[in-house]
């Protein structure tokens, strides 16, 4: 699927770069899989949302047709900086994960599912939930 497997690369940036310039696959899937090295190391994922399409295409063509990576490297660095800022803002707006919900995820899913499937009204749901406490 890709020229070099990202997991075998020495850094997430190099892995992302190798996977990011191989559009033989569906573009969304390629970009998603190319972010795996970043996500594994808890780094911001890369998005090309703010990158003008013509600039991105010129950079990719520079690699394929002229074997020059300069423009793609610069586009990549700029896009990653933009993505990191956007990702930090989104993470901050979401807040920290709720440790209670994380710890009791399966039980919460089961309780909510049973309340919904049982079509319980508020009173019945409260009584059912109190049996779990």
Short mmCIF file of C-alpha atoms in Angstrom, two decimals:
data_model
loop_
_atom_site.label_atom_id
_atom_site.label_comp_id
_atom_site.label_asym_id
_atom_site.label_seq_id
_atom_site.Cartn_x
_atom_site.Cartn_y
_atom_site.Cartn_z
CA UNK A 1 0.00 0.00 0.00
CA UNK A 2 2.76 2.49 0.89
CA UNK A 3 6.35 2.74 -0.26
CA UNK A 4 7.70 2.16 3.24
CA UNK A 5 5.76 1.03 6.24
CA UNK A 6 5.40 3.90 8.75
CA UNK A 7 5.88 1.57 11.72
CA UNK A 8 9.38 0.70 10.44
CA UNK A 9 10.51 4.32 10.16
CA UNK A 10 12.69 5.86 12.82
CA UNK A 11 10.54 8.93 13.58
CA UNK A 12 6.83 9.74 13.29
CA UNK A 13 7.63 12.72 11.07
CA UNK A 14 9.59 10.56 8.64
CA UNK A 15 6.86 7.90 8.76
CA UNK A 16 4.19 10.52 8.08
CA UNK A 17 6.19 11.93 5.20
CA UNK A 18 6.66 8.53 3.60
CA UNK A 19 2.99 7.63 3.86
CA UNK A 20 1.72 11.10 2.96
CA UNK A 21 3.12 11.27 -0.56
CA UNK A 22 1.68 8.00 -1.83
CA UNK A 23 -1.82 8.77 -3.16
CA UNK A 24 -2.35 5.31 -4.68
CA UNK A 25 -4.90 4.64 -1.95
CA UNK A 26 -8.03 6.53 -1.01
CA UNK A 27 -6.85 9.97 0.14
CA UNK A 28 -8.73 9.88 3.44
CA UNK A 29 -7.41 6.46 4.31
CA UNK A 30 -3.90 7.46 3.34
CA UNK A 31 -4.00 10.55 5.54
CA UNK A 32 -5.57 8.65 8.43
CA UNK A 33 -3.01 5.85 8.33
CA UNK A 34 -0.21 8.37 7.95
CA UNK A 35 -1.18 9.90 11.31
CA UNK A 36 -0.79 6.60 13.18
CA UNK A 37 2.87 7.26 14.11
CA UNK A 38 1.90 10.64 15.60
CA UNK A 39 -1.07 9.27 17.51
CA UNK A 40 0.96 6.36 18.91
CA UNK A 41 3.37 8.88 20.46
CA UNK A 42 0.54 11.15 21.68
CA UNK A 43 1.51 13.90 19.23
CA UNK A 44 -0.86 16.15 17.34
CA UNK A 45 -2.19 14.56 14.15
CA UNK A 46 -1.56 16.32 10.84
CA UNK A 47 -4.36 17.85 8.83
CA UNK A 48 -4.15 19.59 5.49
CA UNK A 49 -7.41 21.52 6.03
CA UNK A 50 -5.82 24.96 5.71
CA UNK A 51 -3.42 24.05 2.91
CA UNK A 52 -4.48 25.43 -0.47
CA UNK A 53 -5.12 22.52 -2.83
CA UNK A 54 -2.93 23.94 -5.59
CA UNK A 55 0.01 24.37 -3.22
CA UNK A 56 -0.33 20.78 -1.98
CA UNK A 57 -0.60 19.43 -5.53
CA UNK A 58 2.42 21.48 -6.68
CA UNK A 59 4.43 20.10 -3.77
CA UNK A 60 3.46 16.49 -4.54
CA UNK A 61 4.19 16.99 -8.24
CA UNK A 62 7.59 18.43 -7.30
CA UNK A 63 8.40 15.14 -5.59
CA UNK A 64 7.08 12.93 -8.39
CA UNK A 65 8.21 14.87 -11.43
CA UNK A 66 11.34 16.70 -10.28
CA UNK A 67 12.41 14.47 -7.38
CA UNK A 68 12.60 17.59 -5.18
CA UNK A 69 11.15 17.55 -1.68
CA UNK A 70 11.78 21.18 -0.70
CA UNK A 71 8.27 22.53 -1.31
CA UNK A 72 6.55 19.46 0.14
CA UNK A 73 8.76 19.68 3.22
CA UNK A 74 7.85 23.33 3.70
CA UNK A 75 4.14 22.67 3.16
CA UNK A 76 4.32 19.74 5.57
CA UNK A 77 6.01 21.80 8.31
CA UNK A 78 3.58 24.69 7.89
CA UNK A 79 0.57 22.36 7.88
CA UNK A 80 1.81 20.50 10.97
CA UNK A 81 2.29 23.76 12.88
CA UNK A 82 -1.25 24.83 11.95
CA UNK A 83 -2.62 21.41 12.89
CA UNK A 84 -0.86 21.41 16.26
CA UNK A 85 -2.35 24.80 17.15
CA UNK A 86 -5.85 23.70 16.09
CA UNK A 87 -5.53 20.35 17.88
CA UNK A 88 -4.37 22.04 21.12
CA UNK A 89 -7.38 24.38 21.01
CA UNK A 90 -9.78 21.49 20.47
CA UNK A 91 -8.20 19.42 23.28
CA UNK A 92 -8.42 22.38 25.65
CA UNK A 93 -12.08 22.99 24.80
CA UNK A 94 -12.89 19.33 25.46
CA UNK A 95 -11.17 19.25 28.84
CA UNK A 96 -9.71 16.21 30.50
CA UNK A 97 -11.41 12.80 30.26
CA UNK A 98 -13.71 11.98 33.16
CA UNK A 99 -11.92 9.27 35.20
CA UNK A 100 -15.23 7.95 36.57
CA UNK A 101 -16.67 7.45 33.10
CA UNK A 102 -13.43 5.88 31.89
CA UNK A 103 -13.32 3.45 34.82
CA UNK A 104 -16.99 2.47 34.60
CA UNK A 105 -17.47 2.68 30.83
CA UNK A 106 -18.82 -0.85 30.38
CA UNK A 107 -21.26 -0.57 33.29
CA UNK A 108 -22.50 2.83 32.12
CA UNK A 109 -23.01 1.49 28.60
CA UNK A 110 -24.96 -1.48 29.96
CA UNK A 111 -27.16 0.65 32.25
CA UNK A 112 -27.96 3.23 29.57
CA UNK A 113 -28.62 0.49 27.03
CA UNK A 114 -31.05 -1.30 29.34
CA UNK A 115 -32.86 1.96 30.16
CA UNK A 116 -33.22 2.80 26.47
CA UNK A 117 -34.16 -0.69 25.32
CA UNK A 118 -36.62 -0.98 28.20
CA UNK A 119 -38.16 2.36 27.21
CA UNK A 120 -38.18 3.37 30.86
CA UNK A 121 -39.64 6.69 31.91
CA UNK A 122 -37.71 8.94 34.26
CA UNK A 123 -39.10 7.36 37.44
CA UNK A 124 -38.48 3.78 36.29
CA UNK A 125 -35.00 4.67 35.05
CA UNK A 126 -34.09 6.33 38.37
CA UNK A 127 -35.32 3.27 40.28
CA UNK A 128 -33.37 0.92 38.00
CA UNK A 129 -30.18 2.97 38.25
CA UNK A 130 -30.46 3.11 42.05
CA UNK A 131 -30.21 -0.70 42.12
CA UNK A 132 -26.70 -0.35 40.62
CA UNK A 133 -25.46 2.11 43.24
#
